Amino acid sequence: MKMTKVIISFSFPFLYLLLLLSPCVRANPLVPALYVFGDSLLDSGNNNFLPTMAKANFFPYGSNFAGETATGRFTNGRTVADFIAEFLGLPYSPPFMSIEGPRSVTGVNYASGSCGILPETGKFFGKCLNLKEQIDLFERTVSRELPNNLENPTLLFEHLSKSIYLVSIGSNDYINNYLQTNLYDTSERYQPDPYAQLLIDTLSQLLERLYKLGARKIVIFEVGPVGCIPSVSKTHPHKGFCNEESNQFVSYFNKRLATMAKDLTSRLRSSTFVIGHTNSGGYDVINNPTKHGLTDGSNPCCTTWKNETSACIPDLEPCKDPNKHVFWDAFHLTETVYSIVASRCVRDKTMCTPMSIQELVKM
């Protein structure tokens, strides 16, 4: 059922961010394409076409997207990948699973909600595309589809080497695996430190494969402070604002992630691996929302199942001011927060290191 349009008022900081990253498809984009890999933080609709409970193709998801369309994005509007596409002057990367006929040459989105680095992660929701499967699909794009538009190997190599690749993966390996002790025995088999190393070893191998397929400019986002998201903070006993034990688990992964990126950059010729520091940045936004023009850093904007600890309930009106909330549902952030992350990563090399996306484009 179509619901009444949500009317919101925008604060100055949000308007400023929208001006910085306003929708614009340029005749001459800054890079040939944007390829997107990851989980529900970047999924633009792949799960719509998979037999899974992890879907966002219903209202109120997408209630602030163009045309109030529930595209399958797990938020009220655009994701970090969408904002970065706008900066690059590219159309939004379409979900791989939705494309029929000729494939897009300006990028593809392979991200899949509930999945992770490990193949078993998130499987209790149903089918999703883990990172290996996403790279399998990218290999198909490179070997079968791009050659139809790029006439020779030189043009294909140039296209791939100049494009930008976004990777946001690993959150579900904690939320939908390690912390799900009633469904997985992972925490019994691995202490937090060795588990983080397992994830990093697997991720490193997969990223090296992405490089061998032609990727050179790769941005990898840290796993955020999972102990602060409502699905964890409201269900796990803790002192203070967040479940810091869960945040500590994730910190073992993020510390190794930075080392891994430096190692790959040094070993793989002409490659640049950039780390997006979304953990510390996200922690600051959640714990100090007013500093960023927000008011609520702990409660979902939409009405969720399980008393503010799960996904949005279909067809219920969300809060009237999503631009003032950090969280859209119990797992995901609002468009406003994604715009903050994207804007900083585009321009601030303390957020995305060792260089911003703006600098990465010029390499």
Coordinates of C-alpha atoms in Angstrom, one line a residue:
M1 CA 0.0 0.0 0.0
K2 CA 1.3 3.5 -0.9
M3 CA 1.8 5.5 2.2
T4 CA 1.6 9.3 2.7
K5 CA 4.7 11.2 1.8
V6 CA 7.0 11.9 4.8
I7 CA 7.7 15.7 5.0
I8 CA 11.1 16.5 6.5
S9 CA 13.0 19.7 7.2
F10 CA 16.7 19.8 6.5
S11 CA 19.3 21.2 8.8
F12 CA 22.1 23.4 7.4
P13 CA 24.8 20.7 7.8
F14 CA 22.6 18.2 5.8
L15 CA 21.9 20.8 3.0
Y16 CA 25.6 21.5 2.8
L17 CA 26.4 17.9 2.3
L18 CA 23.8 17.5 -0.3
L19 CA 25.2 20.5 -2.2
L20 CA 28.7 18.9 -2.0
L21 CA 27.4 15.6 -3.3
S22 CA 24.4 16.6 -5.5
P23 CA 23.2 14.2 -8.1
C24 CA 25.1 14.8 -11.3
V25 CA 25.9 12.4 -14.2
R26 CA 28.7 14.1 -16.1
A27 CA 29.3 13.9 -19.9
N28 CA 33.0 13.2 -18.9
P29 CA 33.0 11.3 -15.6
L30 CA 36.1 11.4 -13.4
V31 CA 36.6 7.6 -13.9
P32 CA 35.2 5.0 -16.3
A33 CA 33.2 3.0 -13.7
L34 CA 32.4 2.3 -10.1
Y35 CA 32.3 -1.3 -9.0
V36 CA 30.7 -2.1 -5.6
F37 CA 31.2 -5.2 -3.4
G38 CA 29.9 -5.9 0.1
D39 CA 26.9 -6.4 2.3
S40 CA 23.6 -4.5 3.0
L41 CA 25.5 -1.3 3.7
L42 CA 26.0 -1.1 -0.1
D43 CA 23.5 -3.5 -1.6
S44 CA 21.4 -1.6 -4.1
G45 CA 18.9 -4.4 -4.8
N46 CA 20.6 -7.7 -5.5
N47 CA 18.8 -9.4 -2.6
N48 CA 15.5 -8.5 -4.3
F49 CA 16.2 -11.3 -6.7
L50 CA 17.4 -13.9 -4.2
P51 CA 15.4 -16.3 -2.0
T52 CA 16.2 -14.6 1.3
M53 CA 14.4 -13.0 4.2
A54 CA 17.0 -10.2 4.1
K55 CA 15.2 -7.8 1.8
A56 CA 14.5 -4.1 1.8
N57 CA 12.2 -3.8 -1.3
F58 CA 9.2 -2.5 0.6
F59 CA 8.1 0.8 2.3
P60 CA 9.4 2.5 4.4
Y61 CA 12.8 1.6 2.9
G62 CA 13.5 4.1 0.2
S63 CA 11.0 6.6 1.5
N64 CA 13.5 9.4 0.9
F65 CA 14.9 8.0 -2.3
A66 CA 14.1 9.6 -5.7
G67 CA 10.4 8.9 -6.3
E68 CA 10.0 7.3 -2.9
T69 CA 11.1 4.0 -4.4
A70 CA 12.0 1.0 -2.3
T71 CA 14.9 -0.2 -4.5
G72 CA 16.3 -2.8 -2.1
R73 CA 18.6 -0.4 -0.4
F74 CA 18.6 -1.0 3.3
T75 CA 18.1 2.6 4.2
N76 CA 15.7 5.5 3.6
G77 CA 17.6 6.9 0.7
R78 CA 21.1 6.8 -0.9
T79 CA 24.1 4.7 0.3
V80 CA 27.7 5.6 0.5
A81 CA 28.2 4.1 -3.0
D82 CA 25.5 6.3 -4.4
F83 CA 27.0 9.5 -3.0
I84 CA 30.4 8.5 -4.3
A85 CA 29.0 7.8 -7.8
E86 CA 27.5 11.3 -7.8
F87 CA 30.9 12.8 -7.0
L88 CA 32.5 10.8 -9.8
G89 CA 29.8 11.9 -12.2
L90 CA 28.5 8.4 -12.8
P91 CA 25.1 6.9 -12.6
Y92 CA 24.4 4.7 -9.6
S93 CA 25.9 1.2 -10.2
P94 CA 23.0 -1.1 -10.9
P95 CA 22.6 -4.4 -9.0
F96 CA 24.1 -7.3 -11.0
M97 CA 21.1 -9.5 -10.4
S98 CA 18.7 -7.0 -11.9
I99 CA 20.4 -6.4 -15.2
E100 CA 18.9 -8.0 -18.3
G101 CA 20.4 -7.6 -21.7
P102 CA 23.6 -5.5 -22.2
R103 CA 25.5 -4.8 -19.0
S104 CA 26.4 -1.3 -17.7
V105 CA 29.9 -0.1 -18.6
T106 CA 29.8 2.5 -15.9
G107 CA 29.9 0.1 -13.1
V108 CA 28.0 -2.7 -11.4
N109 CA 26.9 -3.4 -7.8
Y110 CA 27.5 -6.9 -6.5
A111 CA 26.8 -6.3 -2.8
S112 CA 24.4 -8.6 -1.0
G113 CA 22.7 -8.0 2.3
S114 CA 23.3 -10.5 5.2
C115 CA 26.5 -12.0 3.6
G116 CA 30.1 -11.6 4.5
I117 CA 33.7 -12.7 4.0
L118 CA 33.1 -16.3 5.1
P119 CA 30.7 -18.4 3.0
E120 CA 28.6 -19.6 5.9
T121 CA 27.9 -16.1 7.3
G122 CA 24.2 -15.0 7.2
K123 CA 23.0 -18.2 5.5
F124 CA 20.2 -18.6 8.1
F125 CA 18.4 -15.7 6.3
G126 CA 18.5 -17.6 3.0
K127 CA 20.6 -17.2 -0.1
C128 CA 23.0 -14.3 -0.3
L129 CA 26.2 -13.5 -2.3
N130 CA 29.3 -13.9 -0.2
L131 CA 32.4 -12.0 -1.3
K132 CA 33.9 -14.9 -3.3
E133 CA 30.6 -15.2 -5.2
Q134 CA 30.5 -11.5 -5.8
I135 CA 34.0 -11.7 -7.3
D136 CA 33.0 -14.7 -9.4
L137 CA 30.3 -12.4 -10.9
F138 CA 32.8 -9.7 -11.5
E139 CA 35.0 -12.1 -13.3
R140 CA 32.1 -12.9 -15.5
T141 CA 31.6 -9.2 -16.2
V142 CA 35.3 -8.8 -17.1
S143 CA 35.6 -11.9 -19.3
R144 CA 32.2 -12.1 -21.0
E145 CA 30.4 -8.7 -20.8
L146 CA 32.9 -5.8 -20.9
P147 CA 34.7 -7.1 -24.0
N148 CA 31.4 -6.6 -25.9
N149 CA 31.8 -2.8 -25.4
L150 CA 35.6 -2.4 -25.1
E151 CA 37.1 -3.5 -28.4
N152 CA 40.5 -4.7 -27.4
P153 CA 42.5 -5.8 -24.4
T154 CA 44.2 -2.4 -24.0
L155 CA 40.9 -0.6 -23.7
L156 CA 39.7 -3.2 -21.2
F157 CA 42.8 -2.9 -19.1
E158 CA 42.6 0.9 -19.1
H159 CA 38.9 0.8 -18.1
L160 CA 39.5 -1.6 -15.2
S161 CA 42.7 0.1 -13.9
K162 CA 41.2 3.6 -13.8
S163 CA 37.9 2.6 -12.3
I164 CA 37.1 2.8 -8.6
Y165 CA 36.2 -0.3 -6.5
L166 CA 34.4 0.0 -3.2
V167 CA 34.4 -2.9 -0.7
S168 CA 32.4 -2.8 2.6
I169 CA 32.4 -6.3 4.1
G170 CA 32.9 -8.0 7.4
S171 CA 30.1 -6.6 9.7
N172 CA 27.9 -9.7 9.1
D173 CA 30.8 -12.0 10.0
Y174 CA 30.3 -10.6 13.5
I175 CA 26.6 -9.7 13.6
N176 CA 25.3 -12.8 11.6
N177 CA 28.0 -15.2 12.6
Y178 CA 30.4 -14.7 15.6
L179 CA 27.8 -13.0 17.8
Q180 CA 25.0 -15.5 16.9
T181 CA 26.0 -18.1 19.5
N182 CA 22.7 -19.9 19.3
L183 CA 23.2 -20.5 15.5
Y184 CA 27.0 -20.7 15.1
D185 CA 29.8 -22.3 17.1
T186 CA 32.3 -19.9 15.6
S187 CA 33.0 -18.2 19.0
E188 CA 33.6 -21.6 20.6
R189 CA 36.2 -22.6 17.8
Y190 CA 37.9 -19.2 17.6
Q191 CA 39.0 -16.6 20.2
P192 CA 38.4 -13.0 18.9
D193 CA 42.0 -12.5 17.8
P194 CA 42.4 -15.7 15.7
Y195 CA 38.9 -15.1 14.2
A196 CA 39.9 -11.7 13.0
Q197 CA 43.0 -13.2 11.4
L198 CA 40.9 -15.8 9.6
L199 CA 38.7 -13.0 8.2
I200 CA 41.8 -11.0 7.1
D201 CA 43.5 -14.0 5.5
T202 CA 40.4 -14.8 3.5
L203 CA 39.8 -11.2 2.6
S204 CA 43.4 -10.7 1.5
Q205 CA 43.2 -13.6 -0.9
L206 CA 39.9 -12.4 -2.4
L207 CA 41.2 -8.9 -2.9
E208 CA 44.3 -10.2 -4.6
R209 CA 42.1 -12.1 -6.9
L210 CA 40.2 -8.8 -7.6
Y211 CA 43.5 -7.2 -8.5
K212 CA 44.4 -10.1 -10.9
L213 CA 41.1 -9.4 -12.7
G214 CA 42.2 -5.8 -13.3
A215 CA 41.3 -3.7 -10.2
R216 CA 43.9 -1.2 -9.2
K217 CA 42.1 1.5 -7.1
I218 CA 40.4 -0.2 -4.2
V219 CA 38.7 1.5 -1.2
I220 CA 38.0 -0.9 1.7
F221 CA 35.8 0.3 4.6
E222 CA 36.4 -0.8 8.2
V223 CA 33.8 -2.7 10.0
G224 CA 31.8 -0.2 12.0
P225 CA 31.2 -0.2 15.8
V226 CA 28.8 -3.1 15.8
G227 CA 28.4 -2.9 19.6
C228 CA 26.6 0.4 19.1
I229 CA 24.0 -0.6 16.6
P230 CA 20.5 -1.1 18.2
S231 CA 20.3 -4.8 17.2
V232 CA 23.4 -5.4 19.4
S233 CA 23.3 -2.6 22.0
K234 CA 19.7 -3.3 22.9
T235 CA 20.0 -7.1 23.1
H236 CA 23.5 -7.7 24.7
P237 CA 24.1 -6.7 28.4
H238 CA 26.6 -3.9 28.8
K239 CA 27.6 -0.8 30.7
G240 CA 27.6 2.6 29.0
F241 CA 26.2 3.5 25.6
C242 CA 27.5 0.6 23.5
N243 CA 28.5 -3.0 24.0
E244 CA 32.2 -2.4 24.0
E245 CA 33.0 -6.1 24.1
S246 CA 31.6 -6.5 20.6
N247 CA 33.4 -3.3 19.5
Q248 CA 36.7 -4.8 20.9
F249 CA 36.1 -8.0 18.8
V250 CA 35.8 -5.8 15.6
S251 CA 38.9 -3.8 16.6
Y252 CA 41.1 -6.9 16.1
F253 CA 39.9 -7.0 12.5
N254 CA 40.2 -3.3 11.8
K255 CA 43.8 -3.2 13.0
R256 CA 44.8 -6.0 10.7
L257 CA 42.9 -4.4 7.9
A258 CA 45.2 -1.4 7.8
T259 CA 48.3 -3.7 7.8
M260 CA 46.8 -5.8 5.0
A261 CA 46.1 -2.8 2.8
K262 CA 49.7 -1.6 3.1
D263 CA 51.0 -5.1 2.4
L264 CA 48.8 -5.5 -0.7
T265 CA 49.8 -2.0 -2.0
S266 CA 53.5 -2.8 -1.6
R267 CA 53.2 -6.3 -3.2
L268 CA 50.8 -5.7 -6.0
R269 CA 52.3 -3.5 -8.7
S270 CA 50.5 -0.2 -9.5
S271 CA 47.8 -0.9 -6.9
T272 CA 46.5 1.4 -4.3
F273 CA 44.4 0.1 -1.4
V274 CA 42.7 2.8 0.6
I275 CA 41.2 2.3 4.0
G276 CA 37.9 4.1 5.0
H277 CA 38.0 4.7 8.7
T278 CA 34.3 4.2 9.3
N279 CA 34.7 2.7 12.7
S280 CA 36.1 5.7 14.6
G281 CA 34.1 8.0 12.4
G282 CA 30.9 6.1 13.0
Y283 CA 31.6 5.8 16.8
D284 CA 31.9 9.6 17.0
V285 CA 28.6 10.2 15.1
I286 CA 26.7 7.7 17.2
N287 CA 28.0 9.0 20.5
N288 CA 28.1 12.7 19.6
P289 CA 25.2 13.1 17.2
T290 CA 24.6 16.9 17.9
K291 CA 28.2 17.6 16.7
H292 CA 27.0 16.4 13.3
G293 CA 23.6 18.1 13.2
L294 CA 21.8 15.0 14.5
T295 CA 19.7 14.5 17.6
D296 CA 19.2 10.7 18.0
G297 CA 22.1 8.3 18.1
S298 CA 20.5 5.3 19.5
N299 CA 17.0 4.6 18.2
P300 CA 15.9 3.5 14.7
C301 CA 13.8 5.9 12.7
C302 CA 11.5 3.3 11.4
T303 CA 9.3 1.1 13.5
T304 CA 11.1 -2.3 13.6
W305 CA 10.3 -5.8 14.6
K306 CA 11.4 -7.1 18.0
N307 CA 11.2 -3.8 19.8
E308 CA 13.7 -1.6 18.0
T309 CA 16.2 -4.5 17.4
S310 CA 15.5 -5.7 13.9
A311 CA 14.4 -4.6 10.4
C312 CA 11.6 -2.1 9.5
I313 CA 8.0 -3.4 9.7
P314 CA 6.4 -3.1 6.2
D315 CA 4.1 -0.2 5.4
L316 CA 4.4 1.6 8.8
E317 CA 5.3 5.3 8.6
P318 CA 8.8 6.1 9.8
C319 CA 9.8 9.0 12.0
K320 CA 9.1 12.5 10.6
D321 CA 12.8 13.6 10.8
P322 CA 15.1 10.8 9.5
N323 CA 17.7 13.5 8.8
K324 CA 18.1 13.9 12.5
H325 CA 18.6 10.1 13.2
V326 CA 21.8 8.1 13.0
F327 CA 20.0 4.8 12.6
W328 CA 17.3 4.0 10.0
D329 CA 16.6 0.5 11.3
A330 CA 18.3 -1.6 14.0
F331 CA 21.3 -2.4 11.6
H332 CA 21.7 0.4 9.1
L333 CA 22.3 4.1 9.0
T334 CA 20.2 6.9 7.5
E335 CA 21.0 8.6 4.3
T336 CA 22.2 11.6 6.3
V337 CA 25.0 9.6 7.9
Y338 CA 26.0 7.9 4.7
S339 CA 26.3 11.4 3.1
I340 CA 28.7 12.4 6.0
V341 CA 30.8 9.3 5.5
A342 CA 31.0 9.7 1.7
S343 CA 31.7 13.4 1.8
R344 CA 34.6 12.9 4.2
C345 CA 36.0 9.9 2.3
V346 CA 35.9 11.9 -1.0
R347 CA 37.8 14.9 0.4
D348 CA 39.5 14.1 3.7
K349 CA 42.6 11.8 3.7
T350 CA 42.3 11.4 7.5
M351 CA 39.0 9.6 6.9
C352 CA 40.2 7.6 3.9
T353 CA 43.9 6.9 4.1
P354 CA 46.5 7.2 2.8
M355 CA 44.5 9.3 0.3
S356 CA 41.0 10.6 -0.3
I357 CA 39.0 9.4 -3.2
Q358 CA 39.5 12.8 -4.8
E359 CA 43.2 12.1 -4.8
L360 CA 42.8 8.5 -5.8
V361 CA 41.0 9.5 -8.9
K362 CA 44.0 11.6 -10.1
M363 CA 46.5 8.7 -9.8

